[in-house]
Coordinates of N, CA, C and O in Angstrom, one line a residue:
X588 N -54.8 -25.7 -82.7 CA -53.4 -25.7 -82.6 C -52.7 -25.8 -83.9 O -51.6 -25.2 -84.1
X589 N -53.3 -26.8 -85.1 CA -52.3 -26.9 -86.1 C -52.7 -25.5 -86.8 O -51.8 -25.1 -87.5
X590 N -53.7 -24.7 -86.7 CA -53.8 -23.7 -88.0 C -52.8 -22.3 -87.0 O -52.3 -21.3 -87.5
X591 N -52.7 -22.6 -85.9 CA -51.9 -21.5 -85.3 C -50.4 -21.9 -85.7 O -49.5 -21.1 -86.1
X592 N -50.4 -23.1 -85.6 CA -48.7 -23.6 -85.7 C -48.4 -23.3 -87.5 O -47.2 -23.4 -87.8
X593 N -49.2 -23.0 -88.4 CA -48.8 -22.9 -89.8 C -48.9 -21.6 -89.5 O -47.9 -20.9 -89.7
X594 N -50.0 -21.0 -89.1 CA -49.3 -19.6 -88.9 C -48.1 -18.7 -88.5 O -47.6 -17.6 -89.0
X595 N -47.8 -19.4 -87.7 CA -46.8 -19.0 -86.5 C -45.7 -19.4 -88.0 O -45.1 -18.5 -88.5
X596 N -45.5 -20.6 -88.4 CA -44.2 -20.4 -89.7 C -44.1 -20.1 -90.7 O -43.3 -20.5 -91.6
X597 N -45.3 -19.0 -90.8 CA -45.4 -18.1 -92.1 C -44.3 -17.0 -92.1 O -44.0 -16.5 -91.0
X598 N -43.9 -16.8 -92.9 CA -42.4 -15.4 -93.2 C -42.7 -14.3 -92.5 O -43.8 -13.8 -93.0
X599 N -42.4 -13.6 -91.6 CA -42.9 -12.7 -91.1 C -43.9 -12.6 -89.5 O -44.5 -11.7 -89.0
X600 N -43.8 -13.8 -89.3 CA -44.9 -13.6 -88.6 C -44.3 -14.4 -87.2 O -43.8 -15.5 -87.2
X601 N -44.5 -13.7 -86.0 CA -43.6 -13.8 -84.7 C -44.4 -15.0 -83.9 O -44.0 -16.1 -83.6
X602 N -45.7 -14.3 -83.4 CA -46.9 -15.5 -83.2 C -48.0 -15.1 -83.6 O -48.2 -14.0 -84.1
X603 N -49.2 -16.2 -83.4 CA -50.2 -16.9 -84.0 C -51.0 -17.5 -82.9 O -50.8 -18.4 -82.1
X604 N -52.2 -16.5 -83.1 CA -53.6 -17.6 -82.1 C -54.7 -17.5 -82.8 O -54.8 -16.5 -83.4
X605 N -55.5 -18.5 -82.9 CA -56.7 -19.0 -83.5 C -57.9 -19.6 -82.6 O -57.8 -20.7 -82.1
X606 N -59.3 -18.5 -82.6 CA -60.0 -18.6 -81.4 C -61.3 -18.6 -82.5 O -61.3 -18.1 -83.6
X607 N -62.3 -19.3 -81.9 CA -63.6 -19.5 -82.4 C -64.6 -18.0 -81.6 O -64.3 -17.4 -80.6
X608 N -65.4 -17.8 -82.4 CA -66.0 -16.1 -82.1 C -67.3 -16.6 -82.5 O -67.5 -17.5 -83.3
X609 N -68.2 -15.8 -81.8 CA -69.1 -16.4 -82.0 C -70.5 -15.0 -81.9 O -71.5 -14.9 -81.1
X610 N -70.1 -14.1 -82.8 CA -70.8 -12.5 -82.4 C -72.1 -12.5 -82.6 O -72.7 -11.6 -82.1
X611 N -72.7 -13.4 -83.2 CA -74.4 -13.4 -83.1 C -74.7 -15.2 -82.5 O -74.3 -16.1 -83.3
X612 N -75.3 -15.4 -81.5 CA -75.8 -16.9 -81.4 C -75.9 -18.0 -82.4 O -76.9 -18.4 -82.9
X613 N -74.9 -18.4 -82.6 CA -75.1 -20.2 -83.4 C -74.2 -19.6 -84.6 O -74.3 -20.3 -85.6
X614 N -73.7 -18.8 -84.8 CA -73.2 -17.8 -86.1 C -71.5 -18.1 -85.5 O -70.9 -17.0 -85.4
X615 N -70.6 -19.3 -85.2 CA -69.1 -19.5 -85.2 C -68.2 -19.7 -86.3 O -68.3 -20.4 -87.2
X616 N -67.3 -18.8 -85.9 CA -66.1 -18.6 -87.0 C -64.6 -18.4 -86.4 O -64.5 -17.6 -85.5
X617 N -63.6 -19.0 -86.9 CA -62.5 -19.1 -86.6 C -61.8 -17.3 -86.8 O -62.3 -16.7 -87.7
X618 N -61.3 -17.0 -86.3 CA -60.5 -15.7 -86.6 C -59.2 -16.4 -85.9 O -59.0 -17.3 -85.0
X619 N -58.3 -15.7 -86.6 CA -56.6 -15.8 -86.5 C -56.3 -14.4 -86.2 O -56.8 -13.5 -86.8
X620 N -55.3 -14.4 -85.1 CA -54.3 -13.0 -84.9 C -53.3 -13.2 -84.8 O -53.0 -14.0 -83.9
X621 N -52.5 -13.0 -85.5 CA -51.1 -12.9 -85.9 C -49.9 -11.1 -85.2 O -50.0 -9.9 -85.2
X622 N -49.1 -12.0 -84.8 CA -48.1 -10.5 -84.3 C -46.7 -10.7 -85.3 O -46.2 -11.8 -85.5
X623 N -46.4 -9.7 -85.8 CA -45.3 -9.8 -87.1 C -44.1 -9.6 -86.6 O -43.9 -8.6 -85.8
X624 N -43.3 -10.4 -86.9 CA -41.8 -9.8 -86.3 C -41.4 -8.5 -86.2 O -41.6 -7.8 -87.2
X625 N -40.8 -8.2 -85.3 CA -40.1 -7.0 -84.9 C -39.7 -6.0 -85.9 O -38.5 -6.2 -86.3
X626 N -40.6 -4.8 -86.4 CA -40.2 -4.4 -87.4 C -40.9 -4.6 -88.2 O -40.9 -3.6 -89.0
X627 N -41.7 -5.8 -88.6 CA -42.2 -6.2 -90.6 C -43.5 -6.1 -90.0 O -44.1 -6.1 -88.9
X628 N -43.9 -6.1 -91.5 CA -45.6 -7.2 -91.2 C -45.4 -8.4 -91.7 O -44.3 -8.8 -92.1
X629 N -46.4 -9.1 -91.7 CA -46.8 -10.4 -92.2 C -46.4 -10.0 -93.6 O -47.0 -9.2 -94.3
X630 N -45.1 -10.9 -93.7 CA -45.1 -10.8 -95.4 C -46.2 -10.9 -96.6 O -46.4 -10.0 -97.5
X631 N -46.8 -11.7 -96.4 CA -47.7 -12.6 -97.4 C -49.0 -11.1 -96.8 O -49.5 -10.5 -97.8
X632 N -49.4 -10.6 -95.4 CA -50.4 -9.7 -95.2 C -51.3 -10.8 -95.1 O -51.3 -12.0 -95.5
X633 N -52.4 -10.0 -94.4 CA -53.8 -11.3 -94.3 C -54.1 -11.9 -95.5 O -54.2 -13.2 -95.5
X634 N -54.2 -11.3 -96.3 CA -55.3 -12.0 -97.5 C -54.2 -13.0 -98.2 O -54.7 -13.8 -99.0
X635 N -52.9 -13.2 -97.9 CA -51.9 -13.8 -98.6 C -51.5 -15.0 -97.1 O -51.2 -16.1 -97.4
X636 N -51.6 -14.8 -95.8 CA -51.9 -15.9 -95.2 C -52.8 -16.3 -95.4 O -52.5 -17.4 -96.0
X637 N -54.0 -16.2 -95.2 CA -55.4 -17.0 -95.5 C -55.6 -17.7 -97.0 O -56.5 -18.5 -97.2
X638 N -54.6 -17.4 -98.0 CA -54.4 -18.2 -99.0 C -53.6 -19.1 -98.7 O -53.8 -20.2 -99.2
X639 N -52.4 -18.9 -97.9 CA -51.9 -20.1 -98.0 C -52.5 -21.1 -97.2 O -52.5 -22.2 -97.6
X640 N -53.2 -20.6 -95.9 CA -53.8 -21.8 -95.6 C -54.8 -22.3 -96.2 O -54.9 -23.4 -95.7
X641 N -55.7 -22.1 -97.1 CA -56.5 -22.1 -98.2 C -55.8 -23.4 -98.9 O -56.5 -24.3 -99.4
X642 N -54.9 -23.2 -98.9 CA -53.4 -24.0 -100.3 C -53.7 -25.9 -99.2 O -54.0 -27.0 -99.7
X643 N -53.3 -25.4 -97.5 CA -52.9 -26.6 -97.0 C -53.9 -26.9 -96.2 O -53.6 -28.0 -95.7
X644 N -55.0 -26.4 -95.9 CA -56.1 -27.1 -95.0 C -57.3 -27.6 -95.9 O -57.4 -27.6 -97.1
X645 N -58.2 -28.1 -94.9 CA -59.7 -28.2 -95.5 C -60.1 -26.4 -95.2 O -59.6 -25.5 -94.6
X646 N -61.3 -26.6 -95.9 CA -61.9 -25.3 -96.0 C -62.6 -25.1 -94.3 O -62.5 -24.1 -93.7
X647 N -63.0 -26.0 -94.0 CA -63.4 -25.8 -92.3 C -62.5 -25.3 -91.1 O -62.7 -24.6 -90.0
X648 N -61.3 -26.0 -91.8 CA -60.3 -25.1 -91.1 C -59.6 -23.5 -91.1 O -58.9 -22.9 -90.3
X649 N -60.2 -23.3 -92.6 CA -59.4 -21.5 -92.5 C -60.4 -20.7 -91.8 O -61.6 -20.6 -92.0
X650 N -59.4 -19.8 -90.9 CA -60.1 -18.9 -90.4 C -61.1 -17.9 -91.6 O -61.0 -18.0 -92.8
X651 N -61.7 -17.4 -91.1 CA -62.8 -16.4 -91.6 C -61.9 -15.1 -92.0 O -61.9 -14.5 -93.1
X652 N -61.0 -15.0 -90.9 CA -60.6 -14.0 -91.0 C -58.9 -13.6 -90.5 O -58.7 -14.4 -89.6
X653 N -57.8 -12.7 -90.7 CA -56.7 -13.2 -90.0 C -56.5 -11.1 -89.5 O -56.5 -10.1 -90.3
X654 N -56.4 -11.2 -88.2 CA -56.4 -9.7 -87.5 C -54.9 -9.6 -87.0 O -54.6 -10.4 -86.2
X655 N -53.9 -8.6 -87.5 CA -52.5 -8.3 -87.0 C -52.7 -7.0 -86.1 O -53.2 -5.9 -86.3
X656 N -51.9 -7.8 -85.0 CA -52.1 -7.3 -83.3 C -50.1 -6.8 -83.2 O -49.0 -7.2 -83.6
X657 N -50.5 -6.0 -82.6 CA -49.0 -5.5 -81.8 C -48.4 -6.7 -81.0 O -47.2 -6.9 -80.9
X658 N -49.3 -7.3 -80.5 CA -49.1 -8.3 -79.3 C -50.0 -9.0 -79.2 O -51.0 -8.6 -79.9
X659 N -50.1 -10.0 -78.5 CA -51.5 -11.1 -78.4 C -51.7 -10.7 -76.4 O -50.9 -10.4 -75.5
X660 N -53.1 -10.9 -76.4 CA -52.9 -10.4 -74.6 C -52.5 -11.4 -74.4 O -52.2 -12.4 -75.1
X661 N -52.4 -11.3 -73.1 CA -52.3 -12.8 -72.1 C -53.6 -13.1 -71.2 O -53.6 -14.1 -70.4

């Protein structure tokens, strides 16, 4: 919840979910999807959110990776 909630008040960015993935056995990694406001992208763009959280978490905490979605499902 907190690395979604810094997400979610990044410039640009509408919402934010943060799910653990786990694509080969014992091999878990945080990924972030982000949906951009209406119109933009993610100001900062992946590699410029993942710095900032870089800036304000522990390293355990940044996602691996941050994926911009049209929409997040439900």
């Amino acid at each position: 919840g907190e690395i979604a909630s810094l997400l979610a008040r990044s410039e640009g960015v509408r919402q934010a979910a943060v799910v653990v993935r786990e694509d080969t056995p014992g091999d878990q990694r945080l990924v972030a999807y982000v949906v951009p406001e209406d119109g933009h992208g993610a100001a900062a763009g992946p590699a410029g959110l993942l710095a900032d959280l870089a800036e304000r978490l522990p390293e355990y905490m940044v996602p691996s990776a941050v994926m911009v979605l049209d929409r997040l499902p439900l």
